[in-house]
């Protein structure tokens, strides 16, 4: 059947991958806990076999970055079952620095690389869509984006670019054994990002640098575990300390074109009316 399985098939990257595969006439199966083509839960191994039936390529996402050993073992266990079920190509959504010991996704990367089948690893920077579909949307809608990033700069990556690289990796041989560090074309500060969105929407939006401890408390109050809240805060404060501003040419290496700019993302999102909503909804998490 040569089905392609997309975990997190209704998420920021998964939905875009599925849309591209369907447009190309590829048989695709989306899997998630609450929607998609088939129910799937990494915490429930009995849901894995039905999702893997007839699948030859799979896009893997670990939705929970809590540091427990059990959480870190979920993708490795799924990789083993996927290969046994006949999957011959794996594409993993990972994160910067996941090649280092101690990173929550390190075990997942090691499992994919040691799977014995074709593999590609994607390590995207912070998503541009975090401002429109994820954890930073409420701040944009409220007019105050409070994050502990100072004036630090980072090259936001458009989820459309991530999805295009992933789709190509799922369907083409040339990406085998590649690790792609995916960034946008230039690094900008959160203040500049807020100003660009404000200009495009005609609204007043500002970035406020918040103390790390206060940000941790806010995340916990919003439902994050203390471990996840601390991890997210460490990632954001690292931006303020000058880490994470480096650019990569891996989008161009994978696709033969430059990545989409943050300005283009803002223009398209503003035209679509995404920032006109009055009732924000967001998910707690690192958003990358």
Short mmCIF file of N, CA and C in Angstrom, two decimals, residues 137-211:
data_model
loop_
_atom_site.label_atom_id
_atom_site.label_comp_id
_atom_site.label_asym_id
_atom_site.label_seq_id
_atom_site.Cartn_x
_atom_site.Cartn_y
_atom_site.Cartn_z
N UNK A 137 0.53 33.33 20.69
CA UNK A 137 -0.65 33.99 20.13
C UNK A 137 -1.43 34.81 21.16
N UNK A 138 -1.68 34.30 22.37
CA UNK A 138 -2.42 35.13 23.33
C UNK A 138 -1.76 36.47 23.60
N UNK A 139 -0.41 36.48 23.71
CA UNK A 139 0.29 37.73 23.94
C UNK A 139 0.13 38.70 22.78
N UNK A 140 0.17 38.17 21.56
CA UNK A 140 -0.02 39.02 20.38
C UNK A 140 -1.42 39.61 20.40
N UNK A 141 -2.41 38.80 20.70
CA UNK A 141 -3.79 39.29 20.71
C UNK A 141 -4.04 40.27 21.85
N UNK A 142 -3.35 40.05 22.98
CA UNK A 142 -3.51 40.95 24.12
C UNK A 142 -2.73 42.25 23.95
N UNK A 143 -1.75 42.23 23.04
CA UNK A 143 -0.94 43.42 22.81
C UNK A 143 0.36 43.46 23.58
N UNK A 144 0.60 42.44 24.43
CA UNK A 144 1.83 42.39 25.22
C UNK A 144 2.40 40.97 25.18
N UNK A 145 3.55 40.83 24.56
CA UNK A 145 4.22 39.54 24.46
C UNK A 145 5.33 39.51 25.51
N UNK A 146 5.08 38.85 26.63
CA UNK A 146 6.01 38.84 27.76
C UNK A 146 6.84 37.56 27.73
N UNK A 147 8.10 37.69 27.35
CA UNK A 147 9.00 36.54 27.24
C UNK A 147 10.39 36.94 27.75
N UNK A 148 11.11 36.01 28.39
CA UNK A 148 12.42 36.35 28.96
C UNK A 148 13.55 36.25 27.94
N UNK A 149 13.45 37.05 26.88
CA UNK A 149 14.42 36.97 25.78
C UNK A 149 15.25 38.23 25.61
N UNK A 150 14.93 39.29 26.33
CA UNK A 150 15.68 40.53 26.17
C UNK A 150 15.69 40.98 24.72
N UNK A 151 16.85 41.46 24.29
CA UNK A 151 17.02 41.90 22.90
C UNK A 151 17.65 40.82 22.03
N UNK A 152 17.68 39.59 22.55
CA UNK A 152 18.28 38.50 21.78
C UNK A 152 17.58 38.27 20.45
N UNK A 153 18.33 37.76 19.51
CA UNK A 153 17.81 37.57 18.16
C UNK A 153 17.84 36.09 17.79
N UNK A 154 16.89 35.68 16.96
CA UNK A 154 16.83 34.29 16.51
C UNK A 154 16.19 34.23 15.12
N UNK A 155 16.60 33.29 14.27
CA UNK A 155 16.06 33.20 12.91
C UNK A 155 14.83 32.29 12.85
N UNK A 156 13.66 32.86 13.11
CA UNK A 156 12.42 32.09 13.10
C UNK A 156 12.25 31.36 11.76
N UNK A 157 11.78 30.12 11.84
CA UNK A 157 11.58 29.30 10.64
C UNK A 157 10.09 29.11 10.39
N UNK A 158 9.67 29.27 9.15
CA UNK A 158 8.27 29.10 8.78
C UNK A 158 7.93 27.61 8.76
N UNK A 159 6.82 27.24 9.40
CA UNK A 159 6.40 25.83 9.42
C UNK A 159 6.14 25.30 8.02
N UNK A 160 5.81 26.18 7.08
CA UNK A 160 5.63 25.74 5.70
C UNK A 160 6.94 25.20 5.13
N UNK A 161 8.06 25.83 5.49
CA UNK A 161 9.36 25.33 5.03
C UNK A 161 9.69 23.99 5.68
N UNK A 162 9.41 23.87 6.98
CA UNK A 162 9.66 22.59 7.66
C UNK A 162 8.85 21.49 6.99
N UNK A 163 7.58 21.78 6.71
CA UNK A 163 6.71 20.77 6.09
C UNK A 163 7.19 20.40 4.69
N UNK A 164 7.69 21.38 3.96
CA UNK A 164 8.16 21.07 2.61
C UNK A 164 9.41 20.19 2.64
N UNK A 165 10.31 20.49 3.57
CA UNK A 165 11.50 19.64 3.72
C UNK A 165 11.09 18.23 4.15
N UNK A 166 10.18 18.14 5.11
CA UNK A 166 9.73 16.83 5.59
C UNK A 166 9.05 16.03 4.49
N UNK A 167 8.20 16.67 3.73
CA UNK A 167 7.50 15.98 2.63
C UNK A 167 8.49 15.45 1.62
N UNK A 168 9.48 16.25 1.28
CA UNK A 168 10.50 15.80 0.35
C UNK A 168 11.29 14.63 0.93
N UNK A 169 11.61 14.71 2.23
CA UNK A 169 12.36 13.63 2.87
C UNK A 169 11.56 12.33 2.94
N UNK A 170 10.25 12.44 3.07
CA UNK A 170 9.39 11.25 3.13
C UNK A 170 9.24 10.57 1.78
N UNK A 171 9.48 11.30 0.71
CA UNK A 171 9.16 10.78 -0.63
C UNK A 171 10.36 10.69 -1.57
N UNK A 172 11.53 11.20 -1.17
CA UNK A 172 12.70 11.20 -2.05
C UNK A 172 13.90 10.59 -1.35
N UNK A 173 14.69 9.86 -2.13
CA UNK A 173 15.84 9.15 -1.57
C UNK A 173 16.99 10.08 -1.19
N UNK A 174 17.09 11.27 -1.79
CA UNK A 174 18.29 12.09 -1.65
C UNK A 174 18.49 12.66 -0.24
N UNK A 175 17.50 12.54 0.62
CA UNK A 175 17.64 13.08 1.97
C UNK A 175 18.09 12.04 2.99
N UNK A 176 18.37 10.83 2.54
CA UNK A 176 18.75 9.75 3.45
C UNK A 176 20.02 10.12 4.21
N UNK A 177 20.00 9.89 5.52
CA UNK A 177 21.09 10.14 6.48
C UNK A 177 21.42 11.63 6.63
N UNK A 178 20.51 12.51 6.27
CA UNK A 178 20.76 13.94 6.42
C UNK A 178 20.17 14.46 7.73
N UNK A 179 20.91 15.35 8.37
CA UNK A 179 20.41 16.10 9.53
C UNK A 179 20.35 17.56 9.10
N UNK A 180 19.16 18.11 9.09
CA UNK A 180 18.95 19.47 8.63
C UNK A 180 18.68 20.40 9.82
N UNK A 181 19.55 21.39 9.98
CA UNK A 181 19.33 22.47 10.96
C UNK A 181 18.56 23.57 10.22
N UNK A 182 17.29 23.72 10.53
CA UNK A 182 16.43 24.59 9.73
C UNK A 182 16.22 25.94 10.41
N UNK A 183 16.60 27.01 9.72
CA UNK A 183 16.40 28.37 10.23
C UNK A 183 15.82 29.23 9.12
N UNK A 184 15.30 30.39 9.54
CA UNK A 184 14.89 31.39 8.58
C UNK A 184 16.10 32.11 8.01
N UNK A 185 15.88 33.09 7.12
CA UNK A 185 17.00 33.73 6.43
C UNK A 185 17.75 34.77 7.24
N UNK A 186 17.15 35.27 8.34
CA UNK A 186 17.87 36.24 9.18
C UNK A 186 17.34 36.18 10.61
N UNK A 187 18.19 36.57 11.53
CA UNK A 187 17.82 36.57 12.94
C UNK A 187 17.22 37.92 13.31
N UNK A 188 16.11 37.90 14.04
CA UNK A 188 15.47 39.12 14.51
C UNK A 188 15.14 38.96 15.99
N UNK A 189 14.91 40.08 16.66
CA UNK A 189 14.52 40.05 18.06
C UNK A 189 13.02 39.88 18.18
N UNK A 190 12.56 39.52 19.36
CA UNK A 190 11.12 39.42 19.60
C UNK A 190 10.47 40.80 19.53
N UNK A 191 11.23 41.82 19.91
CA UNK A 191 10.71 43.17 19.77
C UNK A 191 10.46 43.54 18.32
N UNK A 192 11.41 43.19 17.45
CA UNK A 192 11.22 43.45 16.02
C UNK A 192 10.06 42.63 15.47
N UNK A 193 9.94 41.37 15.91
CA UNK A 193 8.83 40.54 15.45
C UNK A 193 7.50 41.17 15.86
N UNK A 194 7.40 41.64 17.09
CA UNK A 194 6.17 42.28 17.56
C UNK A 194 5.86 43.53 16.75
N UNK A 195 6.89 44.31 16.44
CA UNK A 195 6.70 45.53 15.66
C UNK A 195 6.21 45.23 14.25
N UNK A 196 6.76 44.18 13.65
CA UNK A 196 6.33 43.80 12.30
C UNK A 196 4.86 43.37 12.29
N UNK A 197 4.46 42.60 13.30
CA UNK A 197 3.06 42.18 13.39
C UNK A 197 2.17 43.38 13.66
N UNK A 198 2.62 44.29 14.52
CA UNK A 198 1.83 45.49 14.82
C UNK A 198 1.62 46.32 13.56
N UNK A 199 2.65 46.50 12.78
CA UNK A 199 2.54 47.29 11.56
C UNK A 199 1.59 46.65 10.57
N UNK A 200 1.64 45.32 10.46
CA UNK A 200 0.78 44.62 9.49
C UNK A 200 -0.68 44.60 9.91
N UNK A 201 -0.93 44.66 11.23
CA UNK A 201 -2.30 44.55 11.72
C UNK A 201 -2.90 45.89 12.13
N UNK A 202 -2.05 46.91 12.24
CA UNK A 202 -2.55 48.20 12.69
C UNK A 202 -2.89 48.23 14.16
N UNK A 203 -2.31 47.32 14.92
CA UNK A 203 -2.59 47.23 16.35
C UNK A 203 -1.33 47.58 17.15
N UNK A 204 -1.49 47.85 18.41
CA UNK A 204 -0.36 48.10 19.30
C UNK A 204 0.07 46.79 19.93
N UNK A 205 1.28 46.37 19.62
CA UNK A 205 1.82 45.12 20.15
C UNK A 205 3.26 45.38 20.57
N UNK A 206 3.61 44.98 21.77
CA UNK A 206 4.96 45.20 22.24
C UNK A 206 5.51 43.95 22.91
N UNK A 207 6.82 43.83 22.86
CA UNK A 207 7.48 42.75 23.58
C UNK A 207 8.00 43.29 24.89
N UNK A 208 7.74 42.57 25.98
CA UNK A 208 8.21 42.94 27.31
C UNK A 208 9.12 41.83 27.83
N UNK A 209 10.32 42.21 28.24
CA UNK A 209 11.24 41.23 28.82
C UNK A 209 10.81 40.94 30.25
N UNK A 210 10.51 39.67 30.53
CA UNK A 210 10.02 39.26 31.84
C UNK A 210 11.10 38.45 32.55
N UNK A 211 11.15 38.55 33.86
CA UNK A 211 12.15 37.81 34.64
C UNK A 211 11.92 36.30 34.48
#
